[in-house]
Protein backbone atom coordinates (compact mmCIF):
# COMPACT_ATOMS: atom_id res chain seq x y z
CA MET A 1 13.24 144.77 245.84
CA THR A 2 14.38 145.97 249.26
CA VAL A 3 13.65 149.57 248.29
CA LEU A 4 10.11 148.68 247.23
CA ALA A 5 9.48 146.65 250.37
CA ASP A 6 10.68 149.47 252.62
CA ALA A 7 8.57 152.02 250.75
CA LEU A 8 5.39 149.98 251.21
CA LYS A 9 5.73 149.16 254.89
CA THR A 10 3.57 152.15 255.77
CA GLY A 11 0.60 150.84 253.78
CA LEU A 12 0.78 153.85 251.48
CA LEU A 13 -0.68 151.91 248.55
CA ALA A 14 -4.03 150.13 248.45
CA LYS A 15 -4.19 146.41 247.73
CA GLY A 16 -5.09 146.82 244.07
CA GLU A 17 -2.30 149.33 243.58
CA ARG A 18 0.15 146.91 245.16
CA GLY A 19 -0.82 144.27 242.61
CA GLU A 20 -0.23 146.64 239.72
CA LEU A 21 3.12 147.70 241.17
CA VAL A 22 4.27 144.09 241.46
CA ALA A 23 3.02 143.34 237.93
CA ARG A 24 4.93 146.30 236.48
CA THR A 25 8.03 145.21 238.38
CA LEU A 26 7.83 141.65 237.06
CA LEU A 27 7.28 142.83 233.49
CA THR A 28 10.18 145.28 233.74
CA VAL A 29 12.55 142.66 235.17
CA ALA A 30 11.58 140.25 232.39
CA HIS A 31 12.12 143.00 229.81
CA ASP A 32 15.62 143.73 231.10
CA GLU A 33 16.54 140.04 231.23
CA ALA A 34 15.34 139.60 227.66
CA ALA A 35 17.24 142.70 226.53
CA LYS A 36 20.49 141.33 227.95
CA HIS A 37 20.15 137.99 226.20
CA ASP A 38 18.34 138.81 222.95
CA PRO A 39 20.53 137.97 219.92
CA SER A 40 17.88 139.00 217.39
CA THR A 41 18.91 142.66 217.17
CA THR A 42 22.18 144.58 217.10
CA PHE A 43 21.06 147.87 218.65
CA GLU A 44 23.78 149.66 220.61
CA LEU A 45 21.45 150.56 223.49
CA GLU A 46 21.13 147.49 225.67
CA PHE A 47 17.82 148.19 227.41
CA HIS A 48 16.11 150.69 225.11
CA ARG A 49 15.62 148.61 221.98
CA PRO A 50 13.08 146.30 220.34
CA ILE A 51 12.72 142.81 221.82
CA GLN A 52 10.83 139.94 220.27
CA LEU A 53 7.66 139.25 222.23
CA ALA A 54 8.35 135.51 222.32
CA HIS A 55 11.80 136.09 223.80
CA PHE A 56 10.32 138.45 226.38
CA LEU A 57 7.67 135.90 227.38
CA GLU A 58 10.32 133.21 227.71
CA LYS A 59 12.14 135.37 230.28
CA PHE A 60 8.86 136.37 231.93
CA LEU A 61 7.41 132.89 232.45
CA ALA A 62 8.72 129.77 234.16
CA PRO A 63 9.89 127.09 231.68
CA ASP A 64 6.88 124.77 232.12
CA VAL A 65 4.44 127.67 231.88
CA TRP A 66 6.17 129.06 228.79
CA GLU A 67 6.00 125.63 227.17
CA SER A 68 2.20 125.72 227.52
CA VAL A 69 1.88 129.35 226.46
CA ARG A 70 4.05 129.07 223.35
CA HIS A 71 1.71 126.40 221.99
CA ALA A 72 -1.48 128.26 222.95
CA LYS A 73 -4.21 128.60 220.35
CA PRO A 74 -6.43 131.70 220.02
CA VAL A 75 -9.76 132.12 221.79
CA HIS A 76 -11.54 130.89 218.65
CA ALA A 77 -9.25 128.17 217.34
CA PHE A 78 -10.29 127.29 213.80
CA ASP A 79 -8.52 124.58 211.85
CA ASP A 80 -5.94 127.02 210.48
CA ALA A 81 -5.18 128.68 213.84
CA LEU A 82 -1.54 129.46 214.55
CA GLU A 83 0.06 128.70 217.88
CA LEU A 84 1.02 131.76 219.91
CA GLU A 85 4.75 131.65 219.20
CA ALA A 86 4.15 131.48 215.46
CA ALA A 87 1.41 134.12 215.50
CA PHE A 88 3.68 136.63 217.27
CA ALA A 89 6.89 135.66 215.44
CA GLU A 90 7.28 139.21 214.07
CA SER A 91 5.91 141.07 217.11
CA TRP A 92 8.23 143.37 219.08
CA ILE A 93 7.95 145.23 222.37
CA ASN A 94 9.95 148.37 223.05
CA PHE A 95 9.61 150.19 226.37
CA SER A 96 11.94 151.68 228.94
CA HIS A 97 9.33 153.14 231.29
CA TRP A 98 5.63 153.21 232.19
CA VAL A 99 3.29 156.11 231.51
CA GLN A 100 0.00 156.48 233.37
CA LEU A 101 -2.76 157.52 231.01
CA GLY A 102 -4.74 160.62 231.88
CA SER A 103 -8.21 159.31 231.03
CA HIS A 104 -10.08 156.13 230.15
CA GLU A 105 -10.31 157.25 226.52
CA MET A 106 -6.52 157.35 226.19
CA PHE A 107 -6.37 153.55 226.27
CA SER A 108 -6.63 153.42 222.50
CA TRP A 109 -4.80 152.14 219.44
CA GLU A 110 -3.72 155.67 218.55
CA CYS A 111 -2.19 156.24 221.98
CA ALA A 112 -0.55 152.80 221.96
CA THR A 113 1.10 153.60 218.63
CA GLU A 114 2.42 156.96 219.83
CA LEU A 115 3.79 155.50 223.06
CA LEU A 116 5.47 152.72 221.08
CA LYS A 117 7.37 155.43 219.19
CA ARG A 118 8.44 156.93 222.53
CA GLY A 119 9.48 153.60 224.02
CA ALA A 120 6.82 153.63 226.76
CA ALA A 121 4.37 151.08 228.12
CA MET A 122 0.91 152.01 229.42
CA GLN A 123 -0.51 152.09 232.91
CA THR A 124 -4.22 152.65 232.43
CA TYR A 125 -6.24 155.37 234.11
CA ASP A 126 -7.71 154.61 237.54
CA ASN A 127 -10.51 152.01 237.48
CA GLN A 128 -10.14 151.33 233.75
CA GLN A 129 -12.59 148.57 232.90
CA ASN A 130 -10.96 145.20 232.25
CA GLN A 131 -7.39 146.52 231.91
CA ASP A 132 -4.53 147.71 234.10
CA LEU A 133 -1.46 147.68 231.87
CA GLY A 134 -0.66 147.61 228.18
CA MET A 135 2.39 147.11 225.99
CA ALA A 136 2.13 148.10 222.35
CA LEU A 137 3.58 145.66 219.81
CA HIS A 138 5.23 146.51 216.52
CA ASN A 139 4.51 143.88 213.88
CA GLY A 140 6.85 143.39 210.96
CA ASN A 141 10.56 143.76 210.36
CA LEU A 142 12.50 146.44 212.20
CA ASP A 143 12.99 148.49 209.05
CA SER A 144 9.25 149.11 208.76
CA ALA A 145 7.72 152.31 210.11
CA ILE A 146 5.76 152.33 213.36
CA ASP A 147 2.16 153.14 212.50
CA ILE A 148 -1.30 152.10 213.59
CA ASP A 149 -1.61 149.55 210.77
CA ARG A 150 1.23 147.54 212.33
CA THR A 151 0.44 148.08 216.01
CA GLY A 152 -0.67 145.12 218.09
CA LEU A 153 -1.25 144.98 221.82
CA CYS A 154 -0.34 142.94 224.85
CA GLN A 155 -2.89 143.94 227.47
CA VAL A 156 -2.61 142.93 231.12
CA GLN A 157 -5.19 142.71 233.88
CA VAL A 158 -3.99 142.31 237.47
CA LYS A 159 -5.87 140.60 240.30
CA ASN A 160 -4.60 140.62 243.88
CA SER A 161 -7.24 138.52 245.58
CA VAL A 162 -6.67 135.35 247.59
CA LYS A 163 -9.45 133.70 245.60
CA SER A 164 -9.06 133.65 241.84
CA GLU A 165 -11.51 135.81 239.92
CA ARG A 166 -13.16 134.86 236.66
CA VAL A 167 -12.14 137.34 233.97
CA ALA A 168 -13.11 137.58 230.30
CA PRO A 169 -10.61 139.93 228.58
CA ASN A 170 -12.00 142.13 225.85
CA PRO A 171 -9.74 142.15 222.77
CA GLU A 172 -11.21 145.51 221.78
CA ALA A 173 -10.83 147.23 225.15
CA ALA A 174 -8.71 149.82 223.32
CA GLY A 175 -11.44 150.31 220.72
CA LYS A 176 -12.21 148.64 217.42
CA CYS A 177 -9.01 147.08 216.15
CA PRO A 178 -7.77 148.99 213.07
CA ASN A 179 -5.73 146.12 211.60
CA THR A 180 -5.30 142.35 211.53
CA CYS A 181 -2.41 142.09 213.99
CA PRO A 182 -2.59 139.50 216.79
CA ILE A 183 -3.62 140.56 220.31
CA LEU A 184 -2.44 139.03 223.57
CA SER A 185 -4.40 139.27 226.84
CA ILE A 186 -2.72 138.27 230.10
CA VAL A 187 -4.54 138.01 233.42
CA MET A 188 -2.18 137.90 236.40
CA GLN A 189 -3.91 136.34 239.42
CA LEU A 190 -1.12 137.39 241.77
CA GLY A 191 -2.98 137.09 245.05
CA VAL A 192 -3.65 133.35 245.08
CA GLY A 193 -1.39 131.55 247.55
CA GLU A 194 -0.72 128.15 249.06
CA GLU A 195 -4.41 127.33 249.33
CA TYR A 196 -4.71 127.43 245.53
CA HIS A 197 -4.24 123.97 244.01
CA GLY A 198 -5.25 124.60 240.41
CA PRO A 199 -3.08 124.95 237.30
CA LEU A 200 -0.46 127.69 237.12
CA VAL A 201 -1.64 128.70 233.66
CA GLU A 202 -4.91 128.46 231.77
CA ILE A 203 -5.33 129.01 228.05
CA ASN A 204 -8.72 130.40 227.07
CA THR A 205 -9.47 128.71 223.77
CA THR A 206 -12.30 126.90 222.02
CA SER A 207 -11.72 124.58 219.08
CA ILE A 208 -14.12 125.30 216.22
CA GLN A 209 -14.62 122.93 213.32
CA THR A 210 -15.17 124.43 209.88
CA ASP A 211 -16.38 121.37 208.00
CA THR A 212 -19.31 122.23 205.75
CA PRO A 213 -22.39 120.03 206.32
CA ALA A 214 -23.77 117.81 203.57
CA GLY A 215 -25.70 119.60 200.83
CA ASN A 216 -23.26 122.54 200.82
CA THR A 217 -25.32 124.42 203.40
CA ARG A 218 -23.48 127.11 205.28
CA SER A 219 -22.25 125.94 208.70
CA SER A 220 -23.11 128.08 211.70
CA THR A 221 -19.50 127.66 212.83
CA SER A 222 -17.90 128.53 209.51
CA SER A 223 -14.65 130.47 209.63
CA ASP A 224 -15.24 134.23 209.76
CA PRO A 225 -12.08 136.16 208.83
CA THR A 226 -13.40 139.25 210.65
CA ASP A 227 -13.76 137.40 213.97
CA ILE A 228 -11.19 139.15 216.19
CA ASN A 229 -11.02 136.17 218.54
CA ARG A 230 -9.34 134.20 215.74
CA ARG A 231 -6.22 136.28 216.49
CA HIS A 232 -6.85 136.99 220.16
CA TYR A 233 -4.76 134.89 222.54
CA SER A 234 -5.85 134.86 226.18
CA ILE A 235 -3.91 133.36 229.08
CA VAL A 236 -4.43 133.40 232.85
CA LEU A 237 -1.49 133.06 235.25
CA TYR A 238 -1.81 132.05 238.90
CA GLY A 239 0.40 132.85 241.88
CA CYS A 240 3.50 134.97 242.27
CA THR A 241 6.37 132.52 242.66
CA ALA A 242 9.18 131.21 240.47
CA ALA A 243 6.90 128.31 239.55
CA THR A 244 4.87 130.76 237.43
CA TYR A 245 7.33 133.55 236.64
CA SER A 246 11.02 133.04 235.91
CA CYS A 247 11.63 136.70 236.70
CA VAL A 248 10.61 136.20 240.35
CA GLY A 249 13.89 134.41 241.01
CA GLY A 250 14.61 134.07 244.71
CA HIS A 251 12.38 136.99 245.70
CA ALA A 252 9.05 135.17 246.12
CA ALA A 253 8.82 136.01 249.83
CA THR A 254 9.47 139.69 249.15
CA TYR A 255 6.82 139.80 246.42
CA ALA A 256 4.35 138.11 248.78
CA THR A 257 5.04 140.84 251.34
CA LEU A 258 4.55 143.54 248.73
CA LEU A 259 1.19 142.09 247.72
CA ARG A 260 -0.12 141.76 251.25
CA THR A 261 -2.03 144.73 252.67
CA PRO A 262 -0.91 145.50 256.25
CA ALA A 263 -3.44 145.40 259.08
CA LEU A 264 -5.02 148.79 259.67
CA PHE A 265 -3.35 149.36 263.07
CA HIS A 266 -0.14 147.40 262.55
CA ASN A 267 1.96 150.48 263.42
CA TYR A 268 -0.31 151.83 266.15
CA SER A 269 2.03 152.58 269.05
CA ARG A 270 -0.61 151.90 271.74
CA ASP A 271 -1.89 148.60 270.37
CA LYS A 272 -0.96 146.87 273.64
CA TYR A 273 -3.69 148.79 275.46
CA PRO A 274 -7.05 147.12 274.65
CA ASP A 275 -9.17 150.12 275.64
CA LEU A 276 -7.19 152.51 273.43
CA LEU A 277 -7.14 150.07 270.53
CA ALA A 278 -10.91 149.57 270.81
CA ALA A 279 -11.42 153.35 270.86
CA ALA A 280 -9.31 153.70 267.72
CA HIS A 281 -11.43 151.10 265.94
CA GLU A 282 -14.56 153.02 266.87
CA LEU A 283 -13.36 156.30 265.40
CA SER A 284 -15.69 157.52 262.67
CA PRO A 285 -14.80 159.92 259.84
CA ASN A 286 -18.42 161.09 259.71
CA MET A 287 -19.87 163.94 261.75
CA ASN A 288 -23.21 163.24 263.38
CA LYS A 289 -25.28 164.69 266.18
CA GLU A 290 -24.17 162.12 268.76
CA VAL A 291 -20.46 162.92 268.42
CA MET A 292 -20.71 166.60 267.57
CA PHE A 293 -20.14 167.96 271.08
CA TRP A 294 -17.50 167.28 273.71
CA THR A 295 -18.69 165.53 276.86
CA ASN A 296 -17.23 165.58 280.34
């Protein structure tokens, strides 16, 4: 954490990039904690091995938040909807590093499957719509082959704004889903601080009744097995403290510093001279007729 804080003191990264960096750090810390305490596999490599998604989320989230998330229902919660922990009971993550994709089109199910084979998670291309990070999920037992028919996705969107932003994750941001595996969308509202007094976690779900009306007429809300939101779980997390994320530990103040964009002239050596500071603020990167020539 100290290394990251020192590296960012110069304001090298923009605010959005800082949010993504913190999100990747939190996810990586949670991954490593889960790897050290996961009894479900016997792989010799401690950190480069499959980890059950539920176990990872338990190490990622604070206990009270995890208790809400584990019982979450999908976006369209029909009568037979599984809770999140049951839906992802056979879902596994496996990554040891992050790979930045080279184009918007690379955020796809095919790419997710290939990176899962390589043990890599995805950092989306710059300004990817609706998504910043992605972790491919293998669904099934660990003896089954990794292929696109068994690949699910945990997709993450990061917000580093003081005010929370309304987000509607798209379960098919990676393209039309080629299978029936569950999908998890996580929105990390990292920027909200002490002025935020809302819940630490929100579950985006709508209960839908499937009772058929009298006369055996077809209900407009009848269960559609092709509705992807029946297996799409969407959660929103607020803040960046140990109250939301177990993996923050005692580093909440450091994370807050990492997320905060420094003032433009915070390292300006002549900031004690008002005239010079005012002149610096008036500097323009654009050439125009008025400033084109030197004046005496």
